[in-house]
Short mmCIF file of C-alpha atoms in Angstrom, two decimals:
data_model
loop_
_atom_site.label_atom_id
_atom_site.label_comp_id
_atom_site.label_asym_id
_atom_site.label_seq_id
_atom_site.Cartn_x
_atom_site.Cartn_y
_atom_site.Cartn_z
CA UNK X 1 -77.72 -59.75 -51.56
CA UNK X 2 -77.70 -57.02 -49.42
CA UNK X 3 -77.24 -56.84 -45.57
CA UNK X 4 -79.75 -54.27 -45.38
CA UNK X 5 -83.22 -54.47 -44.68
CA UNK X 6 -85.28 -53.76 -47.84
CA UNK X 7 -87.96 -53.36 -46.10
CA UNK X 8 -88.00 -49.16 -46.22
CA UNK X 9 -87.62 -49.66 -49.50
CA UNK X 10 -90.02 -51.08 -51.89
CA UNK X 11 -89.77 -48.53 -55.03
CA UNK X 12 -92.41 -45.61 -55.57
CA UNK X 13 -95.35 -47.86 -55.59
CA UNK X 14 -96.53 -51.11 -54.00
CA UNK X 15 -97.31 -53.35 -57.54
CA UNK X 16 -99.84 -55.52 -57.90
CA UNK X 17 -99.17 -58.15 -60.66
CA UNK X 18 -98.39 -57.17 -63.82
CA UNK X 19 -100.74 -57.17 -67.33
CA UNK X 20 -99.33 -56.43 -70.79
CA UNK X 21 -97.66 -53.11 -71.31
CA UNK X 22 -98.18 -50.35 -73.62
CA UNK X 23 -95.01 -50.09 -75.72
CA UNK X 24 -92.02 -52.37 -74.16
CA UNK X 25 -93.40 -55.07 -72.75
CA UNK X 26 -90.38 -55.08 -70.25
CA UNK X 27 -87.21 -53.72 -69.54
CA UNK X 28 -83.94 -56.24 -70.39
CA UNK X 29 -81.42 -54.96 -67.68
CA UNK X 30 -77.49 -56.21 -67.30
CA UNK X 31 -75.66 -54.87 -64.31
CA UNK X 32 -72.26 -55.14 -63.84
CA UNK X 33 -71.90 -53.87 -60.14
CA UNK X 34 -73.37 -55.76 -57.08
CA UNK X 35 -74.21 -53.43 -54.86
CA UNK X 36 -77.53 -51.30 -53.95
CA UNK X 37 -78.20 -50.39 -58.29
CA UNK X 38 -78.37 -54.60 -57.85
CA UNK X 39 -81.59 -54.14 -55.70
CA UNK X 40 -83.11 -51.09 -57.26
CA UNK X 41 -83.11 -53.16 -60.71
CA UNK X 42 -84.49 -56.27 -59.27
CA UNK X 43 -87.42 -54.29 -57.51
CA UNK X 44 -88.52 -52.13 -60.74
CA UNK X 45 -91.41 -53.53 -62.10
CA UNK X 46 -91.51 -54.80 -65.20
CA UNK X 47 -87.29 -55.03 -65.76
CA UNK X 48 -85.58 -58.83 -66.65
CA UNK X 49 -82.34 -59.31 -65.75
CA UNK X 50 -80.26 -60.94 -68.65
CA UNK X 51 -76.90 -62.38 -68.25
CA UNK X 52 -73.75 -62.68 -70.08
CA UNK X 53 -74.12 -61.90 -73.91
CA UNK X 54 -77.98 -61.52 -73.65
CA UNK X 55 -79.63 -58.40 -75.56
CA UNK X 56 -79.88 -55.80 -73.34
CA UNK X 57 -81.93 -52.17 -73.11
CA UNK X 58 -80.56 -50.77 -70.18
CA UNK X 59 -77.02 -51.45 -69.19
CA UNK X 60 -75.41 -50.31 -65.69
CA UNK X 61 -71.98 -50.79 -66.11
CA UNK X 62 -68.87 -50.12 -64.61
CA UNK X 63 -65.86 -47.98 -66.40
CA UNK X 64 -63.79 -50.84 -67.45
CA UNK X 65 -66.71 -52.46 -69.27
CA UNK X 66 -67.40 -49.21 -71.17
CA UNK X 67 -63.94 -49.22 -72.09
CA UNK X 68 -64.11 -52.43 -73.46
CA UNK X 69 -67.25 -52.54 -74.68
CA UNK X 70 -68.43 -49.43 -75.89
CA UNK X 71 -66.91 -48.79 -79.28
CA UNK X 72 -67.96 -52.23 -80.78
CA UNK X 73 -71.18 -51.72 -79.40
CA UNK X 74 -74.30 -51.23 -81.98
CA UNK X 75 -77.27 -49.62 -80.12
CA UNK X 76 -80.92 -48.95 -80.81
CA UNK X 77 -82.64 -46.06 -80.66
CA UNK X 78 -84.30 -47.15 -77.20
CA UNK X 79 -81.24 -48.58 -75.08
CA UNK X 80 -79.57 -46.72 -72.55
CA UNK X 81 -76.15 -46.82 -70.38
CA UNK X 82 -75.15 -44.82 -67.65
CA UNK X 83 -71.88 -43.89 -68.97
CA UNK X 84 -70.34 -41.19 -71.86
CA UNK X 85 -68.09 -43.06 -73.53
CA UNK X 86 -65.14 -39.81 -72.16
CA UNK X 87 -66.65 -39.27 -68.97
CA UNK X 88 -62.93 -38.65 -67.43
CA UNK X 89 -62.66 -35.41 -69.10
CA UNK X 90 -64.37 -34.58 -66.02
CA UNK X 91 -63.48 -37.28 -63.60
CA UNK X 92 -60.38 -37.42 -63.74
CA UNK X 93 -58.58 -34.85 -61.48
CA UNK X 94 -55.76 -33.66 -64.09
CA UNK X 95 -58.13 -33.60 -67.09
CA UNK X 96 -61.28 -31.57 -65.07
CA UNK X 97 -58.67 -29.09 -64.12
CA UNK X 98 -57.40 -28.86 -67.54
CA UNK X 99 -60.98 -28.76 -68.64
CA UNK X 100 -61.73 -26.18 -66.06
CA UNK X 101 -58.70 -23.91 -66.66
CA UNK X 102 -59.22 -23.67 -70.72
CA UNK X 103 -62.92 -22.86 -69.71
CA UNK X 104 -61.99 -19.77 -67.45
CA UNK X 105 -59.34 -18.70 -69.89
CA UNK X 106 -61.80 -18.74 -72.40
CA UNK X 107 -64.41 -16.98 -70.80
CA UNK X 108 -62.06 -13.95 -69.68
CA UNK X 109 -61.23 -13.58 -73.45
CA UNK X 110 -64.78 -13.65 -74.86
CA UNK X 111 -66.97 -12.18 -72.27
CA UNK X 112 -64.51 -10.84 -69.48
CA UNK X 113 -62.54 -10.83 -66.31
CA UNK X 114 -65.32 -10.85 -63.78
CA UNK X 115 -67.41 -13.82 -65.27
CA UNK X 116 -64.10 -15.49 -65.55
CA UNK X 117 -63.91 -15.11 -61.94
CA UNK X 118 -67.11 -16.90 -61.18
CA UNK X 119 -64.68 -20.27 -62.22
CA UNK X 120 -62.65 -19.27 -58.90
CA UNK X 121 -64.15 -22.44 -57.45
CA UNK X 122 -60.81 -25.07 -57.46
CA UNK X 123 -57.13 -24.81 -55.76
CA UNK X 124 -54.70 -24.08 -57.46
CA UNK X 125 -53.45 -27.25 -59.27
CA UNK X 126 -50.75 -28.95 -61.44
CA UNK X 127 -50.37 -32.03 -63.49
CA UNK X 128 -47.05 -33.90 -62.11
CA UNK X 129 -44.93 -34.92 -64.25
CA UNK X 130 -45.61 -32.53 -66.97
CA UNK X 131 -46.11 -29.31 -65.17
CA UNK X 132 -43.38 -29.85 -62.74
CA UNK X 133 -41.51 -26.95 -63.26
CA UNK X 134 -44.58 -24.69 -63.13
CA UNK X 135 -45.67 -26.07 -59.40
CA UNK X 136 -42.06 -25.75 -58.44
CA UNK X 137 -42.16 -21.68 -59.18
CA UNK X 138 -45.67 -21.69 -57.03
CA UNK X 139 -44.53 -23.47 -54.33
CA UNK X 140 -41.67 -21.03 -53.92
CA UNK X 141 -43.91 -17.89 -53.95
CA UNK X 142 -45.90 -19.11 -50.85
CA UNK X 143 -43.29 -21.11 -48.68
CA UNK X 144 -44.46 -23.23 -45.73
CA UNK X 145 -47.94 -23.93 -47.07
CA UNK X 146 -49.12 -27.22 -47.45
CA UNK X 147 -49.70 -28.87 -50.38
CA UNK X 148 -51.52 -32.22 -51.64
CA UNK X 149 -50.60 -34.92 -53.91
CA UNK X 150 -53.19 -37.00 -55.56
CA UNK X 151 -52.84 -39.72 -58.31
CA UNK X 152 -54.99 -38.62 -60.68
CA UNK X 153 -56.96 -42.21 -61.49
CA UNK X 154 -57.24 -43.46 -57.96
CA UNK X 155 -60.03 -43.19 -55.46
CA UNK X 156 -61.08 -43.66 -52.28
CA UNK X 157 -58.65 -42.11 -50.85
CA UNK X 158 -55.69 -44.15 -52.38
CA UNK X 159 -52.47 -42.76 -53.11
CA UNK X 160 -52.87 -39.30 -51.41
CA UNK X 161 -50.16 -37.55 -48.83
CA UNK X 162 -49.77 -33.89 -47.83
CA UNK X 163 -46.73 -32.02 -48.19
CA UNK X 164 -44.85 -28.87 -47.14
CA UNK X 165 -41.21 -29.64 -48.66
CA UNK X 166 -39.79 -30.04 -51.85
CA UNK X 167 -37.81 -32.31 -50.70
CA UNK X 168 -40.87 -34.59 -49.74
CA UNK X 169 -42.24 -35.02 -52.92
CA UNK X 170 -38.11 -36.05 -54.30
CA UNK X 171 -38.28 -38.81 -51.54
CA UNK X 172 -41.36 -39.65 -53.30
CA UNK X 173 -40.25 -40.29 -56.62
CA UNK X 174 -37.41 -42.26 -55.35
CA UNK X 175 -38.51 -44.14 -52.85
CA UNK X 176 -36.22 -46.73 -52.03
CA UNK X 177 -38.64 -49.25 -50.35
CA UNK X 178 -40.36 -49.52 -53.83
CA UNK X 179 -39.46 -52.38 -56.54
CA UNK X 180 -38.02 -51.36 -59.74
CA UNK X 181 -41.46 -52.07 -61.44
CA UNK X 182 -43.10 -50.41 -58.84
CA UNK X 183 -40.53 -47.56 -59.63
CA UNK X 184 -41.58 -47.24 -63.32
CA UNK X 185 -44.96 -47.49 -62.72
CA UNK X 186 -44.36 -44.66 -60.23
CA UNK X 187 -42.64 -42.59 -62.88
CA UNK X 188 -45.40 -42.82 -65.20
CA UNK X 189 -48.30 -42.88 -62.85
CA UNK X 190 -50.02 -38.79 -62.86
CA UNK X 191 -50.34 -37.17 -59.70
CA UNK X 192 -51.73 -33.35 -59.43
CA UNK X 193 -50.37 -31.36 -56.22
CA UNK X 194 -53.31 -29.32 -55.10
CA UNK X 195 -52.96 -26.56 -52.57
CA UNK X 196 -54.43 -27.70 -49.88
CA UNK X 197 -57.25 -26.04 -48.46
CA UNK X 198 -55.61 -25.10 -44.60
CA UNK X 199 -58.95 -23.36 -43.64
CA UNK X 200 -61.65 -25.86 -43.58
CA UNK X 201 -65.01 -25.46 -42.37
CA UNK X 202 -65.00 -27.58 -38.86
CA UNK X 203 -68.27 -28.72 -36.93
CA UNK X 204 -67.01 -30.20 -33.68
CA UNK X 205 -63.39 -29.72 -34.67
CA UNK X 206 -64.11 -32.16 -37.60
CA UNK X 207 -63.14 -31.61 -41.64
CA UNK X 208 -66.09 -32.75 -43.63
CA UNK X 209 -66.97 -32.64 -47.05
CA UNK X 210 -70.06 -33.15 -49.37
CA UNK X 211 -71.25 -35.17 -51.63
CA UNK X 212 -73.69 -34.11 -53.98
CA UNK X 213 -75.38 -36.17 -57.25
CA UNK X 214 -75.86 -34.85 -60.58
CA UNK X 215 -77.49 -36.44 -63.15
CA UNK X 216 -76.60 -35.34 -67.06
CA UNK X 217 -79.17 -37.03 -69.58
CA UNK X 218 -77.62 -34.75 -72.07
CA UNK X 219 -74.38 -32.45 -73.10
CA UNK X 220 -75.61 -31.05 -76.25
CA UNK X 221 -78.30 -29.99 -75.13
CA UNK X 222 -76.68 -29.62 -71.71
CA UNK X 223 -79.65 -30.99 -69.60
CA UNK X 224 -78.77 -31.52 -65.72
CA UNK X 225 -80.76 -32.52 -62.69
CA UNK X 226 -79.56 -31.79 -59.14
CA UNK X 227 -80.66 -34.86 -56.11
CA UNK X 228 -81.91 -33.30 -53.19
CA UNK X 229 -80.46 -35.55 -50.99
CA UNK X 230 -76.61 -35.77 -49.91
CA UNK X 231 -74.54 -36.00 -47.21
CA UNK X 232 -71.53 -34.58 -45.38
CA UNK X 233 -68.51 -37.18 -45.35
CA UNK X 234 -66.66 -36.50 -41.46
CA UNK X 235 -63.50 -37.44 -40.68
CA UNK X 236 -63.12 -39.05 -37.21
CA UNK X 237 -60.05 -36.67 -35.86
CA UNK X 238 -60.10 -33.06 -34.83
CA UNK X 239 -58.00 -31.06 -37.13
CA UNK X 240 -55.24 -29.33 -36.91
CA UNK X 241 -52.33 -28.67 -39.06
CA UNK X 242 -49.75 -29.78 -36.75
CA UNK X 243 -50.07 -33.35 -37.81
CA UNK X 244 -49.78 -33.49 -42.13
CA UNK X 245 -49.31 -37.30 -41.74
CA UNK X 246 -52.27 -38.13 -39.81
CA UNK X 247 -55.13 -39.53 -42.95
CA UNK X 248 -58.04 -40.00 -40.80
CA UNK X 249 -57.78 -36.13 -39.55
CA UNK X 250 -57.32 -35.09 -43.14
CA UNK X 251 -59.26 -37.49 -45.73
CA UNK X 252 -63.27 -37.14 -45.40
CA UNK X 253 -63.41 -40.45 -47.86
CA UNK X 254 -65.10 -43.48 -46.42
CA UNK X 255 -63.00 -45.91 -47.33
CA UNK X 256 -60.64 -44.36 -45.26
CA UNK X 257 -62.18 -43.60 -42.26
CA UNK X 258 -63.72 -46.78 -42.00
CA UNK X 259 -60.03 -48.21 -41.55
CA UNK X 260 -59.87 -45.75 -38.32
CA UNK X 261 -59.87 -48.00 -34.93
CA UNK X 262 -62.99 -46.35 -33.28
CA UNK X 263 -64.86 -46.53 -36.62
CA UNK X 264 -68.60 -47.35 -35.76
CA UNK X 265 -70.34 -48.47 -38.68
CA UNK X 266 -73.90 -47.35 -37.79
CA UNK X 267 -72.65 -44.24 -36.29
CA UNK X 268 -70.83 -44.10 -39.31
CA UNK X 269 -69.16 -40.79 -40.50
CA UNK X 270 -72.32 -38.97 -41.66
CA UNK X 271 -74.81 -36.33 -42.06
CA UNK X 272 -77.14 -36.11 -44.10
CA UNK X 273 -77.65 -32.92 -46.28
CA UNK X 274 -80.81 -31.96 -44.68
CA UNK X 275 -79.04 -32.15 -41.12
CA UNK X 276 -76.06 -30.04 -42.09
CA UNK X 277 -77.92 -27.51 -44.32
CA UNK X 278 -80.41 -26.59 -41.08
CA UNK X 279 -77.05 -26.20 -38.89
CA UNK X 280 -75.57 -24.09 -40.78
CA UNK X 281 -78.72 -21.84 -41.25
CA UNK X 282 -79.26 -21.77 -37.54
CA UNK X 283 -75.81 -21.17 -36.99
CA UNK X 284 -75.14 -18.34 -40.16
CA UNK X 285 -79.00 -17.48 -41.02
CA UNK X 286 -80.90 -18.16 -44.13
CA UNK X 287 -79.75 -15.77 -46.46
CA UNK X 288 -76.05 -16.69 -45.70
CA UNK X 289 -76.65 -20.47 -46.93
CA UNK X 290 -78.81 -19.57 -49.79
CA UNK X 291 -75.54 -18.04 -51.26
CA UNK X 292 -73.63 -20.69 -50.11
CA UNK X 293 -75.90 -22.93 -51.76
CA UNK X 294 -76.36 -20.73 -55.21
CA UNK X 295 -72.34 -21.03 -55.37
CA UNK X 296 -72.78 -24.38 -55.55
CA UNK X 297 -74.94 -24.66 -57.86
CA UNK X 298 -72.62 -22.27 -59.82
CA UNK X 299 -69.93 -25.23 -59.64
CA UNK X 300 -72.02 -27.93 -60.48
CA UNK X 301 -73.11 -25.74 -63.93
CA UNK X 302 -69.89 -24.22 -64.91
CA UNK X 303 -67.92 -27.65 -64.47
CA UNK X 304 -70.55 -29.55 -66.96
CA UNK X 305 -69.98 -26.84 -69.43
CA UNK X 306 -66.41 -27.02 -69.29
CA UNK X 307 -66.48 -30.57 -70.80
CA UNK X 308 -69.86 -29.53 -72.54
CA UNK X 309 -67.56 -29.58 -76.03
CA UNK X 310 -65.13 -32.43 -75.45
CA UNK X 311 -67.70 -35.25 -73.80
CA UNK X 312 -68.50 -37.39 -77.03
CA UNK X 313 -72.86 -36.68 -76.81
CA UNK X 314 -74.49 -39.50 -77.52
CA UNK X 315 -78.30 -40.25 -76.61
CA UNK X 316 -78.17 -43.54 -75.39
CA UNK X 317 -75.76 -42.48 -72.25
CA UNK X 318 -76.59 -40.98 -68.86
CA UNK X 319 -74.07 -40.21 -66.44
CA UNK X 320 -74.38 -39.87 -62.38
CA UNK X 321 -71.86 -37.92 -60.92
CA UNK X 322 -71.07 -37.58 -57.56
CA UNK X 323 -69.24 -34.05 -56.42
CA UNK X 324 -66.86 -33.73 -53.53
CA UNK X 325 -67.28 -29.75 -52.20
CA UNK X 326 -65.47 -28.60 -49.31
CA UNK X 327 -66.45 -25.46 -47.58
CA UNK X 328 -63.70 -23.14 -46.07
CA UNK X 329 -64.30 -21.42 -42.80
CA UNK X 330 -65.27 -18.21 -45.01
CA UNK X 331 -68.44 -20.67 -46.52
CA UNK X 332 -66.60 -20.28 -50.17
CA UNK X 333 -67.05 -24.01 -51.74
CA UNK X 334 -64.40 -25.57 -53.28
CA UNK X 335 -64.69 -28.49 -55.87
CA UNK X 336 -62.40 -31.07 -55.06
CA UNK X 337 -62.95 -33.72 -57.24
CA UNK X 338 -65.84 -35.49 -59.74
CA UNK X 339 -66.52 -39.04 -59.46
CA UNK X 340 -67.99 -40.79 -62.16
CA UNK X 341 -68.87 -44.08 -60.46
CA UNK X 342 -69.96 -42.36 -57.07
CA UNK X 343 -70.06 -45.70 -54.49
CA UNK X 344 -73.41 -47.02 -53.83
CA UNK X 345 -72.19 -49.23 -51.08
CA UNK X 346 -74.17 -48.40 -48.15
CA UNK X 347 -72.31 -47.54 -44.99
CA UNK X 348 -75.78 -47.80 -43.06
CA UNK X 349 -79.33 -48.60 -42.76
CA UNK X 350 -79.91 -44.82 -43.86
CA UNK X 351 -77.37 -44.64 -46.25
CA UNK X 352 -79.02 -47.27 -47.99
CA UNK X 353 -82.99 -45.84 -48.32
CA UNK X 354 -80.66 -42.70 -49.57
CA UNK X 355 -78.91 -44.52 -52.21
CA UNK X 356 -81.86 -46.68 -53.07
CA UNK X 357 -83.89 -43.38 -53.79
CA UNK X 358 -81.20 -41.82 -55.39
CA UNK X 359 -80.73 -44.72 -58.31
CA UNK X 360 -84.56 -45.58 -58.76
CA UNK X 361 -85.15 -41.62 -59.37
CA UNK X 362 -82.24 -41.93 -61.63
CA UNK X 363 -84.19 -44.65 -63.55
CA UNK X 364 -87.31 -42.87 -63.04
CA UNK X 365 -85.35 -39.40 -65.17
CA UNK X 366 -84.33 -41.83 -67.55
CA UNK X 367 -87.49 -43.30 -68.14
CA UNK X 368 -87.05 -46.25 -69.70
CA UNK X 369 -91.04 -47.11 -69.94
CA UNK X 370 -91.81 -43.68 -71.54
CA UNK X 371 -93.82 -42.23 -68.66
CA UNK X 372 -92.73 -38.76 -68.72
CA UNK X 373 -93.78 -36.34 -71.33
CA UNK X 374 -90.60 -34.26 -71.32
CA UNK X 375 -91.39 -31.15 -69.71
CA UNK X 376 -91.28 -31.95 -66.06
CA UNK X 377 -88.92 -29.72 -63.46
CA UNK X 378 -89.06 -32.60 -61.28
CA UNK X 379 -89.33 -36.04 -60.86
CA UNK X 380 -88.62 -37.63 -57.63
CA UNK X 381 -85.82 -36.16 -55.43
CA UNK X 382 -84.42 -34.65 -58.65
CA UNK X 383 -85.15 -31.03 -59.64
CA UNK X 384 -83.86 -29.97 -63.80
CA UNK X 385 -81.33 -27.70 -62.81
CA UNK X 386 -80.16 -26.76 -66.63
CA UNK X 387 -82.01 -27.16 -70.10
CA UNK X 388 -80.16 -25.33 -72.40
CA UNK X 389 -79.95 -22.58 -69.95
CA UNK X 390 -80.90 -21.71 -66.43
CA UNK X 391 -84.26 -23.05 -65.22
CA UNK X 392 -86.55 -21.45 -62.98
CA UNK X 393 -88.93 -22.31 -59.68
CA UNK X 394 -92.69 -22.51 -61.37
CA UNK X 395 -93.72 -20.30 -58.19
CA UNK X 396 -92.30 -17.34 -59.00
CA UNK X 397 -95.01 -14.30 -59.54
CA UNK X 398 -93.66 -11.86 -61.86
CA UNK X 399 -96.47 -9.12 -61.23
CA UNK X 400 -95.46 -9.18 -57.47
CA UNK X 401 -91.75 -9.58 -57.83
CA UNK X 402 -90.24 -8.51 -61.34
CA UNK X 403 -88.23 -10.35 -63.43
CA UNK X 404 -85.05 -9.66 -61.36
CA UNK X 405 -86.41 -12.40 -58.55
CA UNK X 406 -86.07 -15.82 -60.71
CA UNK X 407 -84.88 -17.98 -58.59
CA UNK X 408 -83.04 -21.12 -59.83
CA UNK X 409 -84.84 -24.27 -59.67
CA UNK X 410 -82.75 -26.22 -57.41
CA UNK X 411 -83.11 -27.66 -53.54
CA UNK X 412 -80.23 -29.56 -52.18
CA UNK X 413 -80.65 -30.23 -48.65
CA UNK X 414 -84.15 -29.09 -48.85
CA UNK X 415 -87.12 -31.57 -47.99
CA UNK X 416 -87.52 -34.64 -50.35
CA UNK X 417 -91.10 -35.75 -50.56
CA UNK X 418 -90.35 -37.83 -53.59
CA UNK X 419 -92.77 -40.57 -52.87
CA UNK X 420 -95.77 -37.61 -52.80
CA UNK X 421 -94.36 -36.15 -55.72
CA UNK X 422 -94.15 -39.12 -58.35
CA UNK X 423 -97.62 -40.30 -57.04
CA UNK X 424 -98.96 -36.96 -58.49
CA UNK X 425 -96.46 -37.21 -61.61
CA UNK X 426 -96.13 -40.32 -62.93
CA UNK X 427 -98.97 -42.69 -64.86
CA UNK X 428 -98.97 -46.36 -62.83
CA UNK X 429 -97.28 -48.49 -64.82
CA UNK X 430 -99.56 -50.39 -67.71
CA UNK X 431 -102.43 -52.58 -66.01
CA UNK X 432 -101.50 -51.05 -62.86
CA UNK X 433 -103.99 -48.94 -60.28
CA UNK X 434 -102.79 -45.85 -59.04
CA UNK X 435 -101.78 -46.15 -54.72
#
């Protein structure tokens, strides 16, 4: 169980016992992770856990089980999992930025050079080994910058050094403190060298990044929602470039600075996107951050659509990504990586209610108990950012503003009254009165 307190949390509605449902007469969950999804499941009214080899509707799995699993699967119309069965072709780092490069290339042929620059949005990036000679020739045009390695199936952190020598990354591949297993595995493991980002944005003389969740219910269709709710990710050193060795001045990941000897867990390493978006608009003014945010949203659009045509569609999956974005010290965001199996470990009390929101509006898009008709903009802390194409704010008045003043229907970092909102949208369940 969890350490938290559930207590903030008790789902949308306070149940009162259950009568017979219309249509599925309840939900048959497995779950293969034991974290906070563990608690969201076992609070949704209505849902049965089953174990082992029982039948399941609704499966939240981890990657390796999909892997497994998926292919000798047979699944019913109804059942759902939250994976695509390729989901690395954007989450792993070599593949996005192959995915991500063909895209751009592909745009600047069909439609031109300046949408093609609207994909300007990730470092410049190579796949080590194959593209080895290709870094090399970059990495002599701009001598003394810094550069950094990644392997490109790792997380949290794991693996990743900075680098400003050639001659660094030669000591890497033959390291002599490593086994000769470890050495082949080495020679076969992917990295990507990434130029590193040597401007970051910096609130107290801190790096931070953000995390941001986006739910895909769909690929063809493309059909995306955008979570209100995020945070910033600190590191707990000031920054400078001085040090290239130092990780907890460098990595924003929380595994990592958790590890750091004045770590304080409720303290944590923090914001929440709320916080960070109202300091920056005090700080830079509104219109500033609305761009900052619309480039963002740019990202999170133009990367699904880059894998829009390889992901394998298939209605039974959902898939909740969680996007790293770093801002530079000019406010340009830069996507640094896509996770497919963002953590839902809490770090804190808050952190928790977040993450607990998060996944029961995830369940509440997917909708297992048919209680959406289809057409909503937004359910919960989620707003439909894409359906097919761009979607729009309902408030916009076209005799007052023309058509030239759509505005896109997102708000990250914007107030979440998700609890207000799904008491308006969303039918009690079956033999249940409305709070």
């Amino acid at each position: 169980m969890s350490k938290y307190k559930t207590s903030g949390y008790k789902g949308t509605y306070d149940y009162g016992k259950s009568e017979e449902r219309e249509g599925r007469s309840c939900v048959r969950y497995k779950c293969g992770l034991l974290n906070t999804i563990q608690d969201v499941l076992r609070q949704r009214p209505g849902w049965v856990e089953v174990k082992d080899e029982g039948e399941w509707d609704f499966n939240w799995c981890d990657v390796g089980w999909l892997r497994e699993n998926f292919d000798h699967s047979y699944m019913e119309e109804h059942v759902r999992i939250n994976h695509f069965r390729n989901h690395y072709e954007l989450t792993r780092k070599n593949l996005m930025v192959k995915n991500l490069k063909r895209y751009r290339k592909n745009l600047e042929r069909d439609v031109g050079r300046i949408e093609a620059s609207k994909c300007e949005f990730f470092p410049c990036t190579f796949a080590l080994p194959s593209e080895y000679h290709l870094f090399v020739e970059e990495f002599k045009r701009s001598p003394g910058s810094t550069w950094i390695m990644k392997p490109v199936a790792k997380s949290q952190g794991k693996g990743i050094f900075l680098f400003r020598k050639l001659k660094d990354i030669m000591d890497w591949k033959k390291d002599g403190t490593r086994s000769e297993e470890q050495k082949d595995a080495a020679q076969v493991e992917s990295y990507v060298a990434q130029r590193y980002v040597e401007n970051p944005y910096l609130i107290n003389g801190r790096k931070f990044d953000l995390r941001v969740y986006v739910l895909v219910t769909s690929y063809v269709p493309l059909k995306a929602w955008l979570y209100r709710d995020g945070f910033g990710r600190f590191s707990s050193t000031r920054f400078s470039l001085s040090s290239i060795d130092d990780k907890y001045m460098h990595l924003t990941n929380v595994a990592v600075q958790k590890t750091a000897p004045d770590y304080d867990p409720e303290k944590g390493c923090k914001w929440q996107l709320q916080q960070l978006r109202r300091y920056l608009t005090a700080k830079h003014g509104r219109e500033m951050i609305e761009t900052l945010f619309k480039e963002m949203d740019n990202i999170f659009v133009r990367s699904l659509q880059s894998v829009q045509k390889v992901i394998i569609n298939d209605k039974h999956c959902f898939e909740l990504y969680g996007y790293d974005i770093l801002l530079d010290q000019n406010l340009k965001p830069w996507l640094i990586e896509v996770n497919a199996s963002p953590s839902h470990t809490p770090s804190s009390q808050e952190d928790y209610e977040m993450k607990c929101s998060l996944l029961e509006d995830t369940l509440n898009v997917v909708d297992m108990e048919g209680r959406l008709t289809g057409k909503e903009k937004r359910v919960g802390g989620y707003d439909l950012m894409w359906n097919d194409g761009p979607v729009y704010r309902e408030d916009v008045n076209l005799e007052t503003f023309g058509s030239a003043c759509f505005s896109a229907n997102t708000h990250l970092g914007c107030v979440n009254d998700r609890e207000k909102q799904l008491r308006r949208l969303l039918k009690p369940f079956p033999g249940q009165k409305r709070m």
